[in-house]
Amino acid sequence: METRPGTRAGPGAQRGVLLARTAEAFLVLPWRQRARVGAKSPATPRPPAVPPLPPRGSAPPRAPEPCRGPRACRRADRETPGGGRRGMATRARGFSLLRGRLGRGPVRVPGVAERAWRGFGSSGRRHEAIIISGTDMAKQIQREIQQGVESWIALGNRRPHLSIILVGDNPASHTYVRNKIKAASAVGICSELITKPRNVSQEELLDITDQLNMDPRVSGILVQLPLPDHVDERTICNGIAPEKDVDGFHIINIGRLCLDQHSLIPATASAVWEIIKRTGIETFGKNVVVAGRSKNVGMPIAMLLHTDGEHERPGGDATVTIAHRYTPREQLKAHTQLADIIIVAAE
């Protein structure tokens, strides 16, 4: 989900812009001319650059003491040699924050002792939310994959073959597997289903993955998760050859993903990244909130979005915040209000 600027500015925004322009015009004027803004009388001559000599017999002016920290430096900038206070530095600082909110650069104000204040930026603006539907996009991707498969076969290569291992009788797992077989058939990929009872041993599953790894006709292997409690999912996923690990759950593929190298990326994370690229959503420097930290969905999505776009496997160059079940509701609300993109990867 992306938020984009609206087309109309409310009265509050208009007043804010007017205030900013008024403050800018006020601060760029010389110190003595500010008191005469709007006056029609001619400007009085400026005082000489070199102050007059003190009267004979008076004590010489004190040399400025070195600053002893940020507060002392700011106090020294506000004080004139005669003991008066310019008051300009405080206004300059307040205005620099205002300029930072408007997205401008550093500000340097006349009359202040060569001090530049760095502004700050915030993307926490209230925009209209846009929900992206992937139905039409999925059809387009399906056509592209089908053309790619046919071109691959036309070059004399073997038709891709997917082997799916399904353990137990979980209704949701059976539904997911049927959809995967249907999607593979729609693009011209052969598939086979290997079913095992819930009480299958971990050693037997590892033997099956070893046989599929050595089978030259098998292009990809997929183990439908979750597995029974007595089977370690990580061990089974690591038993699949990395080059045939279509789910991208092998430790080598996860490691290469974290190192910004080319690898097989988990399907959900790859789908989110594909949607972002195809819709033209700008991620460079944006604030992104990913709700969910699972190793198969939330973490890969965050890795794709925050990594460097100049690396071997380009990333989104975004500032990513990961929220999970223990994130306080107040913090979650604050993060989402500041976010440019929100991705929900949790149930």
mmCIF file of C-alpha atoms in Angstrom, residues 37-298:
data_model
loop_
_atom_site.group_PDB
_atom_site.id
_atom_site.type_symbol
_atom_site.label_atom_id
_atom_site.label_comp_id
_atom_site.label_asym_id
_atom_site.label_seq_id
_atom_site.Cartn_x
_atom_site.Cartn_y
_atom_site.Cartn_z
ATOM 1 C CA VAL A 37 9.365 46.568 7.048
ATOM 2 C CA GLY A 38 6.553 48.382 5.256
ATOM 3 C CA ALA A 39 7.843 51.866 6.187
ATOM 4 C CA LYS A 40 8.083 54.471 3.417
ATOM 5 C CA SER A 41 10.900 56.540 4.914
ATOM 6 C CA PRO A 42 14.357 56.103 3.387
ATOM 7 C CA ALA A 43 16.705 53.698 5.094
ATOM 8 C CA THR A 44 19.179 55.161 7.550
ATOM 9 C CA PRO A 45 22.850 54.546 6.859
ATOM 10 C CA ARG A 46 24.324 51.417 8.358
ATOM 11 C CA PRO A 47 26.753 51.766 11.267
ATOM 12 C CA PRO A 48 30.427 51.602 10.392
ATOM 13 C CA ALA A 49 31.907 48.146 10.110
ATOM 14 C CA VAL A 50 34.683 49.042 12.623
ATOM 15 C CA PRO A 51 33.376 50.089 16.072
ATOM 16 C CA PRO A 52 34.734 53.426 17.498
ATOM 17 C CA LEU A 53 37.589 53.409 19.991
ATOM 18 C CA PRO A 54 36.576 53.372 23.669
ATOM 19 C CA PRO A 55 37.005 56.628 25.687
ATOM 20 C CA ARG A 56 40.405 57.285 27.179
ATOM 21 C CA GLY A 57 40.806 55.778 30.623
ATOM 22 C CA SER A 58 38.086 53.153 30.163
ATOM 23 C CA ALA A 59 38.821 49.465 30.438
ATOM 24 C CA PRO A 60 39.657 47.742 27.144
ATOM 25 C CA PRO A 61 36.987 45.427 25.794
ATOM 26 C CA ARG A 62 37.275 41.828 26.878
ATOM 27 C CA ALA A 63 38.348 39.264 24.333
ATOM 28 C CA PRO A 64 35.698 36.645 23.651
ATOM 29 C CA GLU A 65 36.234 33.519 25.695
ATOM 30 C CA PRO A 66 36.425 30.171 23.936
ATOM 31 C CA CYS A 67 33.211 28.187 23.837
ATOM 32 C CA ARG A 68 32.826 25.548 26.523
ATOM 33 C CA GLY A 69 30.210 23.388 24.864
ATOM 34 C CA PRO A 70 27.167 23.856 22.609
ATOM 35 C CA ARG A 71 25.215 25.968 25.096
ATOM 36 C CA ALA A 72 28.138 28.347 25.627
ATOM 37 C CA CYS A 73 28.619 28.661 21.855
ATOM 38 C CA ARG A 74 24.962 29.494 21.295
ATOM 39 C CA ARG A 75 25.055 32.020 24.157
ATOM 40 C CA ALA A 76 28.195 33.648 22.703
ATOM 41 C CA ASP A 77 26.537 33.940 19.301
ATOM 42 C CA ARG A 78 23.550 35.733 20.824
ATOM 43 C CA GLU A 79 25.593 38.293 22.753
ATOM 44 C CA THR A 80 27.107 41.416 21.217
ATOM 45 C CA PRO A 81 30.436 42.890 22.371
ATOM 46 C CA GLY A 82 28.502 45.604 24.227
ATOM 47 C CA GLY A 83 26.571 43.118 26.284
ATOM 48 C CA GLY A 84 23.359 43.276 24.240
ATOM 49 C CA ARG A 85 21.587 40.279 22.839
ATOM 50 C CA ARG A 86 21.007 39.946 19.159
ATOM 51 C CA GLY A 87 18.125 37.499 19.484
ATOM 52 C CA MET A 88 18.821 36.489 15.910
ATOM 53 C CA ALA A 89 20.303 33.075 16.551
ATOM 54 C CA THR A 90 17.176 31.806 18.252
ATOM 55 C CA ARG A 91 14.988 32.932 15.359
ATOM 56 C CA ALA A 92 17.446 31.454 12.878
ATOM 57 C CA ARG A 93 17.272 28.112 14.576
ATOM 58 C CA GLY A 94 13.494 28.090 14.702
ATOM 59 C CA PHE A 95 13.304 29.016 11.065
ATOM 60 C CA SER A 96 15.836 26.354 10.103
ATOM 61 C CA LEU A 97 13.477 23.755 11.565
ATOM 62 C CA LEU A 98 10.637 25.258 9.562
ATOM 63 C CA ARG A 99 12.753 25.131 6.436
ATOM 64 C CA GLY A 100 13.633 21.549 7.195
ATOM 65 C CA ARG A 101 9.966 20.650 7.350
ATOM 66 C CA LEU A 102 9.459 22.201 3.948
ATOM 67 C CA GLY A 103 12.273 20.046 2.555
ATOM 68 C CA ARG A 104 14.795 22.818 1.911
ATOM 69 C CA GLY A 105 18.527 22.819 2.443
ATOM 70 C CA PRO A 106 20.740 24.362 5.123
ATOM 71 C CA VAL A 107 20.034 27.992 6.011
ATOM 72 C CA ARG A 108 22.552 30.764 6.662
ATOM 73 C CA VAL A 109 21.105 33.965 8.108
ATOM 74 C CA PRO A 110 22.769 37.417 7.961
ATOM 75 C CA GLY A 111 23.830 38.734 11.343
ATOM 76 C CA VAL A 112 24.572 35.339 12.880
ATOM 77 C CA ALA A 113 28.173 34.314 13.419
ATOM 78 C CA GLU A 114 28.583 32.077 10.329
ATOM 79 C CA ARG A 115 26.394 29.313 11.690
ATOM 80 C CA ALA A 116 24.512 27.008 9.320
ATOM 81 C CA TRP A 117 21.694 24.910 10.701
ATOM 82 C CA ARG A 118 20.927 21.635 8.998
ATOM 83 C CA GLY A 119 17.241 21.047 8.411
ATOM 84 C CA PHE A 120 15.448 17.741 8.755
ATOM 85 C CA GLY A 121 12.974 15.941 6.567
ATOM 86 C CA SER A 122 9.810 14.111 7.462
ATOM 87 C CA SER A 123 7.558 11.992 5.283
ATOM 88 C CA GLY A 124 4.767 11.852 7.829
ATOM 89 C CA ARG A 125 2.283 13.719 5.671
ATOM 90 C CA ARG A 126 -1.347 12.697 5.473
ATOM 91 C CA HIS A 127 -2.093 11.436 1.972
ATOM 92 C CA GLU A 128 -4.770 9.368 0.344
ATOM 93 C CA ALA A 129 -4.054 5.636 0.618
ATOM 94 C CA ILE A 130 -4.077 3.482 -2.515
ATOM 95 C CA ILE A 131 -4.661 -0.288 -2.299
ATOM 96 C CA ILE A 132 -2.972 -2.206 -5.111
ATOM 97 C CA SER A 133 -4.731 -5.198 -6.686
ATOM 98 C CA GLY A 134 -2.489 -7.845 -8.191
ATOM 99 C CA THR A 135 -5.101 -9.739 -10.216
ATOM 100 C CA ASP A 136 -4.449 -8.119 -13.600
ATOM 101 C CA MET A 137 -0.734 -8.042 -12.901
ATOM 102 C CA ALA A 138 -0.734 -11.785 -12.157
ATOM 103 C CA LYS A 139 -2.343 -12.505 -15.518
ATOM 104 C CA GLN A 140 0.313 -10.449 -17.283
ATOM 105 C CA ILE A 141 3.117 -12.249 -15.426
ATOM 106 C CA GLN A 142 1.535 -15.596 -16.282
ATOM 107 C CA ARG A 143 1.580 -14.750 -19.988
ATOM 108 C CA GLU A 144 5.223 -13.667 -19.778
ATOM 109 C CA ILE A 145 6.268 -16.891 -18.020
ATOM 110 C CA GLN A 146 4.386 -19.007 -20.536
ATOM 111 C CA GLN A 147 6.200 -17.294 -23.398
ATOM 112 C CA GLY A 148 9.510 -17.783 -21.607
ATOM 113 C CA VAL A 149 8.877 -21.497 -21.107
ATOM 114 C CA GLU A 150 7.995 -22.000 -24.757
ATOM 115 C CA SER A 151 11.092 -20.092 -25.861
ATOM 116 C CA TRP A 152 13.214 -22.249 -23.533
ATOM 117 C CA ILE A 153 11.801 -25.441 -25.031
ATOM 118 C CA ALA A 154 12.210 -24.105 -28.582
ATOM 119 C CA LEU A 155 15.948 -23.858 -27.938
ATOM 120 C CA GLY A 156 16.087 -27.634 -27.431
ATOM 121 C CA ASN A 157 15.901 -27.695 -23.639
ATOM 122 C CA ARG A 158 13.843 -30.053 -21.479
ATOM 123 C CA ARG A 159 10.469 -28.821 -20.250
ATOM 124 C CA PRO A 160 10.709 -27.575 -16.625
ATOM 125 C CA HIS A 161 9.565 -30.101 -14.032
ATOM 126 C CA LEU A 162 8.375 -29.330 -10.470
ATOM 127 C CA SER A 163 8.221 -31.980 -7.718
ATOM 128 C CA ILE A 164 5.997 -31.211 -4.702
ATOM 129 C CA ILE A 165 6.175 -33.114 -1.400
ATOM 130 C CA LEU A 166 2.977 -32.996 0.683
ATOM 131 C CA VAL A 167 2.871 -34.468 4.200
ATOM 132 C CA GLY A 168 -0.325 -35.075 6.168
ATOM 133 C CA ASP A 169 -3.929 -34.098 5.509
ATOM 134 C CA ASN A 170 -3.990 -30.387 6.330
ATOM 135 C CA PRO A 171 -6.854 -28.942 4.218
ATOM 136 C CA ALA A 172 -5.083 -25.608 3.725
ATOM 137 C CA SER A 173 -1.906 -27.337 2.530
ATOM 138 C CA HIS A 174 -3.881 -29.425 0.028
ATOM 139 C CA THR A 175 -5.545 -26.271 -1.313
ATOM 140 C CA TYR A 176 -2.209 -24.502 -1.721
ATOM 141 C CA VAL A 177 -0.727 -27.495 -3.530
ATOM 142 C CA ARG A 178 -3.666 -27.744 -5.941
ATOM 143 C CA ASN A 179 -3.286 -24.064 -6.800
ATOM 144 C CA LYS A 180 0.446 -24.485 -7.404
ATOM 145 C CA ILE A 181 -0.083 -27.458 -9.699
ATOM 146 C CA LYS A 182 -2.763 -25.532 -11.590
ATOM 147 C CA ALA A 183 -0.499 -22.477 -11.961
ATOM 148 C CA ALA A 184 2.392 -24.629 -13.185
ATOM 149 C CA SER A 185 0.202 -26.328 -15.778
ATOM 150 C CA ALA A 186 -1.102 -22.968 -17.023
ATOM 151 C CA VAL A 187 2.400 -21.814 -18.006
ATOM 152 C CA GLY A 188 3.558 -25.151 -19.445
ATOM 153 C CA ILE A 189 5.527 -26.553 -16.473
ATOM 154 C CA CYS A 190 5.228 -30.258 -15.666
ATOM 155 C CA SER A 191 4.554 -31.161 -12.038
ATOM 156 C CA GLU A 192 4.274 -34.232 -9.830
ATOM 157 C CA LEU A 193 2.848 -34.640 -6.333
ATOM 158 C CA ILE A 194 4.476 -36.911 -3.748
ATOM 159 C CA THR A 195 2.179 -37.462 -0.746
ATOM 160 C CA LYS A 196 3.247 -38.953 2.585
ATOM 161 C CA PRO A 197 1.285 -39.671 5.767
ATOM 162 C CA ARG A 198 1.577 -37.485 8.829
ATOM 163 C CA ASN A 199 3.703 -40.044 10.678
ATOM 164 C CA VAL A 200 6.433 -40.121 8.034
ATOM 165 C CA SER A 201 9.925 -39.999 9.491
ATOM 166 C CA GLN A 202 12.381 -37.202 8.926
ATOM 167 C CA GLU A 203 14.920 -39.660 7.493
ATOM 168 C CA GLU A 204 12.444 -40.825 4.858
ATOM 169 C CA LEU A 205 11.771 -37.258 3.761
ATOM 170 C CA LEU A 206 15.509 -36.604 3.482
ATOM 171 C CA ASP A 207 15.875 -39.728 1.331
ATOM 172 C CA ILE A 208 13.159 -38.409 -0.995
ATOM 173 C CA THR A 209 14.843 -35.022 -1.340
ATOM 174 C CA ASP A 210 18.191 -36.725 -2.047
ATOM 175 C CA GLN A 211 16.637 -38.743 -4.868
ATOM 176 C CA LEU A 212 15.005 -35.648 -6.362
ATOM 177 C CA ASN A 213 18.272 -33.707 -6.109
ATOM 178 C CA MET A 214 20.031 -36.322 -8.259
ATOM 179 C CA ASP A 215 17.177 -36.705 -10.761
ATOM 180 C CA PRO A 216 18.160 -34.744 -13.922
ATOM 181 C CA ARG A 217 14.554 -34.372 -15.090
ATOM 182 C CA VAL A 218 13.564 -32.479 -11.913
ATOM 183 C CA SER A 219 14.057 -28.720 -12.226
ATOM 184 C CA GLY A 220 12.576 -27.644 -8.885
ATOM 185 C CA ILE A 221 11.611 -29.155 -5.524
ATOM 186 C CA LEU A 222 9.008 -27.810 -3.126
ATOM 187 C CA VAL A 223 8.120 -29.114 0.351
ATOM 188 C CA GLN A 224 4.727 -27.833 1.438
ATOM 189 C CA LEU A 225 4.856 -26.301 4.915
ATOM 190 C CA PRO A 226 3.996 -26.691 7.738
ATOM 191 C CA LEU A 227 5.361 -30.140 8.529
ATOM 192 C CA PRO A 228 4.416 -32.303 11.540
ATOM 193 C CA ASP A 229 5.976 -31.382 14.866
ATOM 194 C CA HIS A 230 8.362 -34.349 14.901
ATOM 195 C CA VAL A 231 9.969 -33.171 11.624
ATOM 196 C CA ASP A 232 12.392 -30.239 11.645
ATOM 197 C CA GLU A 233 11.381 -27.927 8.800
ATOM 198 C CA ARG A 234 14.793 -26.256 8.584
ATOM 199 C CA THR A 235 16.551 -29.612 8.194
ATOM 200 C CA ILE A 236 14.214 -30.683 5.395
ATOM 201 C CA CYS A 237 14.527 -27.345 3.566
ATOM 202 C CA ASN A 238 18.320 -27.514 3.804
ATOM 203 C CA GLY A 239 18.180 -31.039 2.365
ATOM 204 C CA ILE A 240 17.041 -29.619 -0.987
ATOM 205 C CA ALA A 241 19.737 -28.625 -3.472
ATOM 206 C CA PRO A 242 20.023 -24.800 -3.451
ATOM 207 C CA GLU A 243 19.647 -24.588 -7.233
ATOM 208 C CA LYS A 244 16.376 -26.589 -7.046
ATOM 209 C CA ASP A 245 14.991 -24.810 -3.967
ATOM 210 C CA VAL A 246 12.106 -22.960 -5.628
ATOM 211 C CA ASP A 247 10.788 -21.722 -2.256
ATOM 212 C CA GLY A 248 14.119 -20.034 -1.479
ATOM 213 C CA PHE A 249 14.206 -21.453 2.069
ATOM 214 C CA HIS A 250 17.646 -23.101 1.864
ATOM 215 C CA ILE A 251 20.222 -21.555 4.172
ATOM 216 C CA ILE A 252 22.471 -20.742 1.198
ATOM 217 C CA ASN A 253 19.701 -18.887 -0.618
ATOM 218 C CA ILE A 254 18.792 -16.979 2.554
ATOM 219 C CA GLY A 255 22.458 -16.098 3.110
ATOM 220 C CA ARG A 256 22.906 -14.861 -0.451
ATOM 221 C CA LEU A 257 19.737 -12.794 -0.072
ATOM 222 C CA CYS A 258 21.177 -11.131 3.042
ATOM 223 C CA LEU A 259 24.439 -10.447 1.155
ATOM 224 C CA ASP A 260 22.571 -8.779 -1.750
ATOM 225 C CA GLN A 261 23.600 -11.552 -4.137
ATOM 226 C CA HIS A 262 21.522 -13.336 -6.746
ATOM 227 C CA SER A 263 19.538 -16.200 -5.242
ATOM 228 C CA LEU A 264 16.173 -17.915 -5.308
ATOM 229 C CA ILE A 265 13.922 -15.531 -3.355
ATOM 230 C CA PRO A 266 10.859 -16.701 -1.374
ATOM 231 C CA ALA A 267 7.744 -16.439 -3.516
ATOM 232 C CA THR A 268 5.751 -13.968 -1.410
ATOM 233 C CA ALA A 269 8.669 -11.569 -1.030
ATOM 234 C CA SER A 270 9.427 -11.843 -4.738
ATOM 235 C CA ALA A 271 5.772 -11.100 -5.545
ATOM 236 C CA VAL A 272 5.768 -7.970 -3.359
ATOM 237 C CA TRP A 273 8.983 -6.741 -4.989
ATOM 238 C CA GLU A 274 7.556 -7.433 -8.460
ATOM 239 C CA ILE A 275 4.385 -5.475 -7.674
ATOM 240 C CA ILE A 276 6.426 -2.511 -6.449
ATOM 241 C CA LYS A 277 8.565 -2.488 -9.600
ATOM 242 C CA ARG A 278 5.691 -2.935 -12.038
ATOM 243 C CA THR A 279 3.535 -0.224 -10.476
ATOM 244 C CA GLY A 280 6.409 2.266 -10.461
ATOM 245 C CA ILE A 281 6.289 2.888 -6.708
ATOM 246 C CA GLU A 282 9.350 4.908 -5.677
ATOM 247 C CA THR A 283 11.170 3.283 -2.744
ATOM 248 C CA PHE A 284 14.414 5.283 -2.735
ATOM 249 C CA GLY A 285 14.650 7.070 0.613
ATOM 250 C CA LYS A 286 11.049 6.216 1.534
ATOM 251 C CA ASN A 287 9.785 5.022 4.905
ATOM 252 C CA VAL A 288 8.393 1.487 4.727
ATOM 253 C CA VAL A 289 6.630 -0.467 7.470
ATOM 254 C CA VAL A 290 6.565 -4.270 7.161
ATOM 255 C CA ALA A 291 4.055 -5.862 9.538
ATOM 256 C CA GLY A 292 5.466 -9.334 10.153
ATOM 257 C CA ARG A 293 8.919 -10.767 10.829
ATOM 258 C CA SER A 294 8.663 -14.378 9.655
ATOM 259 C CA LYS A 295 11.794 -15.801 8.072
ATOM 260 C CA ASN A 296 9.831 -16.824 4.979
ATOM 261 C CA VAL A 297 7.837 -13.616 4.342
ATOM 262 C CA GLY A 298 8.467 -10.547 6.496
#
